[in-house]
Short mmCIF file of C-alpha atoms in Angstrom, two decimals:
data_model
loop_
_atom_site.label_atom_id
_atom_site.label_comp_id
_atom_site.label_asym_id
_atom_site.label_seq_id
_atom_site.Cartn_x
_atom_site.Cartn_y
_atom_site.Cartn_z
CA MET A 1 0.89 -76.80 150.36
CA HIS A 2 -1.05 -79.63 151.55
CA LYS A 3 0.29 -81.85 153.98
CA LYS A 4 0.57 -85.56 152.71
CA ARG A 5 -0.93 -87.89 155.29
CA PRO A 6 1.91 -89.90 156.67
CA ILE A 7 1.10 -93.79 155.90
CA LYS A 8 0.48 -96.39 158.46
CA ALA A 9 2.92 -98.98 158.08
CA LYS A 10 0.68 -102.32 158.16
CA GLN A 11 1.33 -104.49 160.85
CA GLU A 12 3.07 -108.18 160.34
CA ASN A 13 0.12 -109.94 161.29
CA GLU A 14 -2.39 -107.97 159.25
CA GLN A 15 -3.34 -110.29 156.22
CA PRO A 16 -4.61 -108.50 153.21
CA ILE A 17 -8.41 -109.13 152.26
CA SER A 18 -9.21 -110.99 149.15
CA ARG A 19 -10.88 -109.95 146.07
CA GLU A 20 -13.85 -112.83 147.21
CA GLU A 21 -13.97 -111.86 151.02
CA ALA A 22 -14.26 -107.62 149.71
CA ARG A 23 -17.60 -108.72 147.69
CA ARG A 24 -18.99 -111.03 150.69
CA ARG A 25 -18.54 -108.61 153.56
CA HIS A 26 -20.40 -106.29 151.43
CA ARG A 27 -23.40 -108.40 150.38
CA LYS A 28 -23.60 -109.13 154.39
CA ARG A 29 -23.68 -105.35 154.37
CA ALA A 30 -25.83 -104.80 151.79
CA ARG A 31 -28.75 -107.39 152.86
CA LEU A 32 -28.68 -106.05 156.35
CA LEU A 33 -29.41 -102.54 154.75
CA MET A 34 -32.54 -104.04 152.81
CA TRP A 35 -33.49 -105.92 155.71
CA LYS A 36 -33.41 -102.83 158.04
CA ARG A 37 -35.26 -100.53 155.51
CA LEU A 38 -37.87 -103.13 154.51
CA GLY A 39 -38.35 -103.53 158.77
CA ILE A 40 -39.10 -99.52 158.75
CA ILE A 41 -41.41 -99.75 156.15
CA LEU A 42 -43.60 -102.69 157.56
CA MET A 43 -43.54 -100.21 160.56
CA ILE A 44 -45.01 -97.34 158.80
CA PHE A 45 -47.69 -99.92 157.23
CA VAL A 46 -48.72 -101.53 160.17
CA LEU A 47 -48.49 -97.90 161.88
CA ALA A 48 -50.87 -96.58 159.15
CA PHE A 49 -53.58 -99.53 158.81
CA VAL A 50 -53.75 -99.26 162.73
CA LEU A 51 -54.21 -95.89 162.81
CA TRP A 52 -56.84 -95.79 159.73
CA ARG A 53 -58.42 -99.22 161.42
CA ASN A 54 -58.58 -96.85 165.10
CA TRP A 55 -58.93 -93.32 163.36
CA ASP A 56 -62.16 -93.06 165.11
CA THR A 57 -61.69 -94.19 168.62
CA LEU A 58 -58.20 -92.57 168.65
CA ALA A 59 -60.27 -89.30 167.95
CA PRO A 60 -57.88 -86.80 166.94
CA ASP A 61 -59.90 -84.52 167.13
CA LYS A 62 -60.56 -84.85 170.81
CA LEU A 63 -56.42 -84.15 170.96
CA LEU A 64 -56.65 -80.57 168.80
CA ALA A 65 -59.47 -79.82 170.79
CA LYS A 66 -57.23 -80.46 173.58
CA VAL A 67 -53.86 -78.27 172.09
CA GLN A 68 -56.58 -75.54 170.82
CA ASP A 69 -57.65 -75.51 174.80
CA LEU A 70 -53.94 -74.98 175.53
CA ILE A 71 -52.76 -72.35 172.80
CA GLY A 72 -56.03 -70.85 172.29
CA ASP A 73 -58.05 -67.32 173.66
CA ALA A 74 -60.59 -68.94 176.14
CA SER A 75 -60.49 -66.39 177.94
CA GLY A 76 -63.60 -65.48 180.03
CA SER A 77 -65.99 -66.59 182.93
CA PHE A 78 -69.00 -67.30 183.99
CA PRO A 79 -71.53 -65.22 184.14
CA VAL A 80 -71.60 -65.32 180.45
CA ASP A 81 -73.47 -62.46 178.78
CA ILE A 82 -76.47 -63.81 176.14
CA SER A 83 -78.49 -60.68 176.14
CA GLY A 84 -79.24 -59.39 172.92
CA ALA A 85 -78.78 -62.85 171.81
CA ASN A 86 -82.46 -65.02 170.74
CA VAL A 87 -80.87 -68.14 172.65
CA GLN A 88 -83.15 -71.54 171.60
CA HIS A 89 -81.44 -73.96 173.00
CA LEU A 90 -78.26 -75.58 175.76
CA THR A 91 -77.06 -78.73 176.05
CA ARG A 92 -73.58 -80.60 176.80
CA SER A 93 -71.00 -82.02 174.66
CA HIS A 94 -68.60 -83.81 176.58
CA ASN A 95 -66.46 -80.92 178.58
CA TYR A 96 -68.14 -78.33 176.85
CA ALA A 97 -71.85 -76.16 177.29
CA VAL A 98 -73.01 -75.89 173.61
CA LEU A 99 -75.38 -72.57 173.28
CA LEU A 100 -77.83 -72.26 170.13
CA SER A 101 -78.86 -69.13 169.10
CA ASP A 102 -80.22 -67.83 165.77
CA SER A 103 -77.49 -67.08 164.48
CA TYR A 104 -74.39 -69.39 165.87
CA LEU A 105 -73.71 -72.43 167.51
CA THR A 106 -71.52 -71.31 170.35
CA TYR A 107 -69.10 -73.76 172.91
CA TYR A 108 -67.96 -72.61 176.03
CA ASN A 109 -65.67 -74.66 178.46
CA ASP A 110 -66.17 -75.57 182.44
CA ARG A 111 -65.11 -71.61 183.63
CA GLY A 112 -67.47 -70.31 180.90
CA GLY A 113 -64.82 -69.27 178.57
CA GLU A 114 -65.53 -69.48 175.11
CA VAL A 115 -63.54 -71.99 172.85
CA THR A 116 -65.25 -72.48 169.33
CA ARG A 117 -68.52 -70.45 167.63
CA TYR A 118 -69.83 -71.72 164.09
CA PRO A 119 -72.79 -69.77 162.02
CA CYS A 120 -76.13 -71.54 162.46
CA THR A 121 -79.32 -69.25 161.51
CA TYR A 122 -81.26 -72.45 161.46
CA SER A 123 -85.01 -70.81 162.20
CA ALA A 124 -86.85 -73.74 163.68
CA ALA A 125 -83.81 -76.25 165.33
CA LEU A 126 -83.92 -79.40 166.39
CA VAL A 127 -80.89 -80.79 168.47
CA ARG A 128 -79.24 -84.03 168.91
CA THR A 129 -75.95 -84.79 170.84
CA ALA A 130 -74.60 -87.65 171.33
CA GLY A 131 -70.57 -88.07 173.10
CA LYS A 132 -68.11 -85.28 170.86
CA TYR A 133 -71.05 -84.66 168.60
CA VAL A 134 -73.45 -82.41 168.25
CA LEU A 135 -76.50 -82.08 165.62
CA VAL A 136 -78.32 -79.44 164.66
CA ALA A 137 -81.07 -79.31 161.68
CA GLU A 138 -83.71 -77.33 160.41
CA GLN A 139 -86.82 -78.64 160.80
CA GLY A 140 -89.42 -78.50 157.69
CA GLY A 141 -86.11 -76.60 156.18
CA LYS A 142 -83.17 -78.81 154.22
CA ARG A 143 -80.00 -78.07 156.15
CA LEU A 144 -78.45 -79.96 158.71
CA LEU A 145 -75.38 -80.12 160.57
CA LEU A 146 -72.81 -82.13 162.62
CA THR A 147 -70.37 -80.81 164.37
CA THR A 148 -67.61 -81.44 167.48
CA ARG A 149 -65.93 -78.87 169.68
CA SER A 150 -62.97 -78.68 166.63
CA MET A 151 -64.25 -78.93 163.72
CA ILE A 152 -66.97 -78.89 161.55
CA LEU A 153 -67.88 -82.34 160.78
CA LYS A 154 -70.68 -82.27 157.63
CA ASP A 155 -73.03 -79.31 156.65
CA MET A 156 -75.67 -80.74 154.04
CA THR A 157 -78.31 -80.25 152.39
CA LEU A 158 -80.91 -82.41 151.54
CA GLU A 159 -83.56 -83.05 148.49
CA ASN A 160 -86.61 -83.50 151.14
CA ASN A 161 -87.92 -81.64 154.40
CA ILE A 162 -86.75 -82.81 157.44
CA LEU A 163 -89.17 -84.15 160.10
CA ALA A 164 -86.54 -85.46 162.41
CA VAL A 165 -82.95 -86.71 163.52
CA ASP A 166 -81.33 -88.14 165.65
CA VAL A 167 -77.05 -88.82 166.24
CA ASN A 168 -75.56 -91.80 168.22
CA ALA A 169 -72.13 -91.82 170.21
CA LYS A 170 -70.37 -93.11 166.51
CA GLY A 171 -71.21 -89.83 164.81
CA GLN A 172 -74.24 -91.52 162.77
CA ILE A 173 -76.40 -89.54 161.43
CA ALA A 174 -80.43 -91.00 161.24
CA VAL A 175 -82.39 -88.42 159.07
CA LEU A 176 -86.36 -88.86 158.42
CA THR A 177 -87.63 -86.69 155.38
CA GLN A 178 -90.69 -86.13 153.64
CA GLY A 179 -91.17 -89.09 151.38
CA THR A 180 -91.51 -88.97 147.31
CA GLN A 181 -93.15 -90.96 144.63
CA GLY A 182 -96.12 -91.92 146.60
CA TYR A 183 -94.44 -92.64 150.10
CA ALA A 184 -94.83 -90.61 153.19
CA VAL A 185 -91.63 -90.39 154.47
CA GLU A 186 -87.94 -91.75 154.01
CA LEU A 187 -85.17 -93.06 156.56
CA THR A 188 -81.11 -92.11 155.81
CA VAL A 189 -78.68 -92.76 157.78
CA TYR A 190 -75.67 -91.52 156.94
CA ASP A 191 -71.79 -91.64 158.97
CA GLN A 192 -69.99 -88.88 159.56
CA LYS A 193 -68.88 -87.93 156.76
CA GLY A 194 -71.77 -87.97 154.99
CA THR A 195 -71.55 -91.35 152.95
CA GLN A 196 -75.09 -92.42 152.95
CA LEU A 197 -75.25 -96.19 154.65
CA TYR A 198 -78.69 -96.69 154.79
CA ARG A 199 -82.17 -96.49 153.21
CA ARG A 200 -85.99 -96.81 153.44
CA SER A 201 -88.97 -95.32 152.20
CA ARG A 202 -92.23 -95.69 153.98
CA THR A 203 -95.71 -96.24 153.49
CA SER A 204 -96.94 -95.21 156.90
CA LEU A 205 -96.30 -91.59 158.65
CA ALA A 206 -93.84 -91.12 161.02
CA SER A 207 -92.93 -88.23 163.15
CA GLU A 208 -89.79 -89.07 165.36
CA VAL A 209 -86.33 -91.77 164.59
CA THR A 210 -83.70 -92.89 166.60
CA LEU A 211 -80.35 -94.54 166.23
CA SER A 212 -79.03 -97.50 168.64
CA ALA A 213 -75.44 -96.21 170.11
CA ASP A 214 -74.02 -99.16 167.60
CA GLY A 215 -75.61 -97.62 164.71
CA LYS A 216 -77.04 -101.58 163.92
CA LEU A 217 -80.88 -100.32 165.28
CA ALA A 218 -83.20 -97.72 163.74
CA ALA A 219 -86.40 -96.66 165.40
CA LEU A 220 -89.42 -94.69 164.13
CA LEU A 221 -92.66 -93.32 165.84
CA SER A 222 -95.59 -93.83 163.98
CA VAL A 223 -98.91 -91.61 164.62
CA GLU A 224 -102.54 -92.75 163.23
CA ALA A 225 -106.08 -92.27 163.33
CA THR A 226 -108.44 -94.73 162.59
CA ASN A 227 -111.82 -94.84 162.73
CA GLY A 228 -111.27 -91.67 165.14
CA VAL A 229 -109.03 -93.60 167.21
CA LEU A 230 -105.65 -92.27 167.84
CA ALA A 231 -102.62 -95.26 167.73
CA SER A 232 -98.79 -94.62 168.06
CA SER A 233 -96.58 -97.59 167.04
CA ALA A 234 -92.68 -97.96 167.61
CA VAL A 235 -91.18 -99.82 164.68
CA VAL A 236 -87.63 -101.36 164.62
CA PHE A 237 -85.32 -102.07 162.12
CA SER A 238 -82.22 -103.75 161.77
CA LEU A 239 -79.74 -101.73 159.48
CA THR A 240 -77.62 -104.57 159.55
CA SER A 241 -79.80 -107.10 157.79
CA SER A 242 -81.06 -107.06 153.90
CA GLU A 243 -84.26 -107.61 154.86
CA PRO A 244 -87.16 -104.90 154.37
CA GLN A 245 -89.46 -106.63 157.95
CA ALA A 246 -89.28 -105.19 161.14
CA LEU A 247 -87.73 -106.76 163.42
CA TYR A 248 -90.27 -105.97 165.32
CA THR A 249 -93.76 -103.43 166.07
CA TYR A 250 -95.59 -102.47 169.21
CA THR A 251 -98.72 -100.62 168.81
CA ALA A 252 -100.11 -98.49 171.69
CA ALA A 253 -104.11 -97.91 171.27
CA ASP A 254 -105.83 -94.73 172.04
CA THR A 255 -102.49 -93.06 173.17
CA LEU A 256 -99.99 -90.49 171.73
CA LEU A 257 -96.65 -90.88 172.43
CA TYR A 258 -94.26 -88.04 171.66
CA ARG A 259 -90.11 -89.46 171.80
CA LEU A 260 -88.79 -92.61 171.47
CA ASP A 261 -84.47 -93.07 172.33
CA PHE A 262 -82.47 -96.50 173.13
CA LEU A 263 -80.71 -96.95 175.80
CA THR A 264 -77.18 -98.41 175.98
CA ASN A 265 -78.37 -101.70 176.40
CA ASP A 266 -80.58 -101.62 173.07
CA ARG A 267 -84.04 -101.27 175.25
CA LEU A 268 -86.20 -98.57 173.88
CA VAL A 269 -88.67 -96.33 175.37
CA ALA A 270 -90.94 -94.08 173.91
CA VAL A 271 -92.09 -91.50 176.55
CA GLY A 272 -96.26 -90.04 175.68
CA GLU A 273 -99.16 -88.30 177.34
CA SER A 274 -100.04 -91.13 179.55
CA GLY A 275 -96.77 -92.76 180.72
CA ALA A 276 -93.58 -94.17 179.06
CA LEU A 277 -93.20 -98.06 177.44
CA LEU A 278 -90.26 -99.63 177.83
CA MET A 279 -89.64 -102.34 175.20
CA THR A 280 -86.67 -105.36 175.20
CA PRO A 281 -84.92 -105.83 171.94
CA ASP A 282 -86.31 -109.59 171.37
CA GLY A 283 -89.53 -107.90 170.65
CA GLY A 284 -91.82 -108.94 173.88
CA ASP A 285 -94.56 -107.10 175.37
CA PRO A 286 -93.49 -103.84 176.86
CA THR A 287 -93.35 -102.71 180.25
CA VAL A 288 -96.02 -99.79 180.65
CA TYR A 289 -95.41 -97.04 183.40
CA ASP A 290 -99.09 -95.53 183.62
CA ILE A 291 -99.01 -92.02 185.24
CA GLY A 292 -103.01 -92.11 185.99
CA GLY A 293 -104.40 -88.80 186.22
CA ARG A 294 -100.84 -86.66 186.62
CA GLN A 295 -99.89 -84.29 183.81
CA LEU A 296 -96.13 -85.17 182.18
CA LEU A 297 -94.38 -81.40 182.58
CA GLY A 298 -91.12 -82.74 181.34
CA TYR A 299 -89.04 -85.85 180.62
CA ALA A 300 -85.37 -87.07 180.06
CA VAL A 301 -83.61 -90.05 178.35
CA ALA A 302 -80.74 -91.17 180.77
CA GLU A 303 -78.17 -93.99 179.80
CA ASP A 304 -80.13 -96.68 182.05
CA GLY A 305 -83.29 -95.42 182.19
CA VAL A 306 -85.54 -92.44 181.93
CA ALA A 307 -87.42 -89.75 184.07
CA LEU A 308 -90.73 -88.00 184.25
CA VAL A 309 -91.77 -84.89 185.66
CA LEU A 310 -95.29 -85.45 187.37
CA ARG A 311 -97.45 -83.15 188.97
CA PRO A 312 -101.63 -83.88 189.77
CA ARG A 313 -104.19 -82.03 187.86
CA GLY A 314 -104.98 -78.91 189.16
CA ASP A 315 -102.18 -77.79 190.60
CA THR A 316 -100.05 -75.05 190.01
CA ASP A 317 -96.79 -75.92 191.22
CA GLY A 318 -94.68 -78.31 192.81
CA GLY A 319 -94.42 -81.94 191.44
CA GLU A 320 -92.50 -85.12 191.58
CA VAL A 321 -89.24 -86.56 189.44
CA VAL A 322 -90.18 -90.42 188.79
CA MET A 323 -87.41 -92.27 187.69
CA LEU A 324 -87.54 -95.56 186.21
CA ASP A 325 -84.84 -98.37 185.75
CA HIS A 326 -84.14 -99.59 182.03
CA THR A 327 -86.99 -102.08 183.08
CA GLY A 328 -89.54 -100.05 183.37
CA ALA A 329 -90.14 -100.34 187.60
CA GLN A 330 -90.14 -97.22 189.41
CA ALA A 331 -86.53 -96.99 191.17
CA CYS A 332 -87.54 -93.25 193.08
CA ALA A 333 -89.87 -90.63 192.95
CA VAL A 334 -88.38 -87.29 194.22
CA PRO A 335 -90.56 -84.47 195.45
CA PHE A 336 -89.74 -80.80 194.26
CA THR A 337 -91.62 -77.39 195.17
CA GLY A 338 -91.58 -74.02 192.64
CA GLU A 339 -92.23 -74.16 189.24
CA PHE A 340 -90.72 -76.74 187.02
CA ARG A 341 -88.04 -75.36 184.21
CA HIS A 342 -86.60 -77.83 182.68
CA LEU A 343 -85.43 -81.38 182.55
CA SER A 344 -81.52 -82.92 181.24
CA ALA A 345 -79.93 -85.66 181.35
CA GLN A 346 -76.07 -86.81 182.17
CA GLY A 347 -74.94 -90.38 181.69
CA LYS A 348 -77.05 -91.97 184.77
CA GLN A 349 -77.92 -88.54 186.17
CA VAL A 350 -80.68 -86.42 185.41
CA LEU A 351 -80.31 -82.22 186.46
CA LEU A 352 -84.02 -80.73 187.60
CA LEU A 353 -84.25 -77.22 187.18
CA THR A 354 -87.17 -75.27 188.74
CA ASP A 355 -87.79 -71.25 189.38
CA SER A 356 -85.49 -71.53 192.75
CA ALA A 357 -83.40 -74.39 192.79
CA SER A 358 -81.44 -77.07 191.06
CA GLN A 359 -80.69 -80.39 192.02
CA ILE A 360 -79.17 -84.08 190.67
CA ILE A 361 -81.47 -86.80 190.52
CA THR A 362 -80.43 -90.78 190.42
CA GLN A 363 -82.30 -93.40 190.72
CA ALA A 364 -81.24 -93.72 194.04
CA GLY A 365 -82.77 -90.81 195.09
CA ALA A 366 -82.18 -86.81 195.32
CA GLY A 367 -78.67 -85.88 194.94
CA LYS A 368 -76.63 -82.06 195.70
CA SER A 369 -78.58 -79.28 194.85
CA SER A 370 -78.23 -75.20 194.84
CA ARG A 371 -80.88 -72.04 194.67
CA VAL A 372 -80.18 -70.33 191.29
CA GLU A 373 -81.77 -67.09 190.28
CA ALA A 374 -85.35 -66.79 189.60
CA ASP A 375 -85.04 -66.26 185.51
CA GLY A 376 -83.08 -70.05 184.71
CA GLN A 377 -84.87 -71.86 181.21
CA GLN A 378 -82.45 -74.74 180.98
CA ALA A 379 -79.60 -76.11 182.69
CA VAL A 380 -76.87 -78.64 182.11
CA LEU A 381 -74.93 -80.85 184.30
CA PHE A 382 -70.92 -80.68 184.67
CA GLY A 383 -69.53 -82.47 187.58
CA SER A 384 -71.06 -80.88 191.05
CA ASN A 385 -72.19 -77.86 188.75
CA ALA A 386 -74.84 -76.85 187.40
CA VAL A 387 -75.14 -74.64 184.23
CA VAL A 388 -78.00 -72.31 183.61
CA MET A 389 -79.39 -70.50 180.73
CA GLY A 390 -81.08 -67.42 182.17
CA LEU A 391 -82.73 -64.57 180.30
CA SER A 392 -79.54 -62.71 179.92
CA ALA A 393 -76.47 -65.12 181.45
CA LEU A 394 -75.17 -68.36 181.22
CA GLN A 395 -74.34 -68.60 184.91
CA SER A 396 -72.70 -72.00 186.88
CA TYR A 397 -74.04 -72.61 190.20
CA THR A 398 -71.82 -75.07 192.51
CA LEU A 399 -74.02 -78.49 193.95
CA SER A 400 -74.30 -79.00 197.80
#
């Protein structure tokens, strides 16, 4: 049997609560509960809005990549065996070395451990990087692949053949394709999800495209011959204006330009057989750096300038790396010996690779260096280390 709980006697000073008072207290508790729930709902909406507006800035894929690095199996160390792979390109994306072969796009951490591998079977690949994004496109084909360390953001097949591509640090893609319906080329800009942001068709031929860091400007490089005279033109468009006219155009007569790139301040640099042009956003006369009678062996565009690898004509080895600042003025010239192999940019620094050494160069002059194996083909910079792609291995060298 259940025992009955004893009923406490009422205190003499305890007054009974009236029915009206009970209803008033109940309404008060209900209002407090309602406001508490509304506050929680409002906080959720504010948090959701902040996440939505800053999704790219917060970079959730960086967090995912960090978690994957911590719990995943990224064992391995330099040297990394790449024998048997038809390696086409070595680049860097944030804290990873990225190797493109005829079968895969592979990410390696700074210790040489493989962290991500994506199938990629492009026969003639164009590779562009910016920040955490790596863009691979099939030149002359219709496929392109936009990736980060942690995911494939977009795997696209376009309608027309690809001529040139570029990507910026926001993950926006500029694609130059063959034109249709009487147009020579077509420029299309997409966001990282593949949504079209801009489209323009042109009757003039173009061979290169570049996209500004903020995604507000795009530039095309056109090369044409008129009456036997070659001319290269850089044409800059606003991607935020409804006006169809170009912001400005600069034409270099009797000159073949190879590559266009925006610097961090929206200055435009063009590199060609006779040197480099640096153009200002207002379309004023560019600064021209003429290499004279020297050979242009290679170049790399850094954040605040461009580096040119030059050698006197007739010489078979050695040369110098000339660093130009954002105005086009020569900041320094660093001589080197041996056979030139590769030049890459990382931030405001460039990394020179020869058949015997690798060296950091900035606008202040020569920096740290290291001896390397003679089979090095390409190299990227990781802090004080040079990661060098040889014929059969990926190796890391400490620069000192």
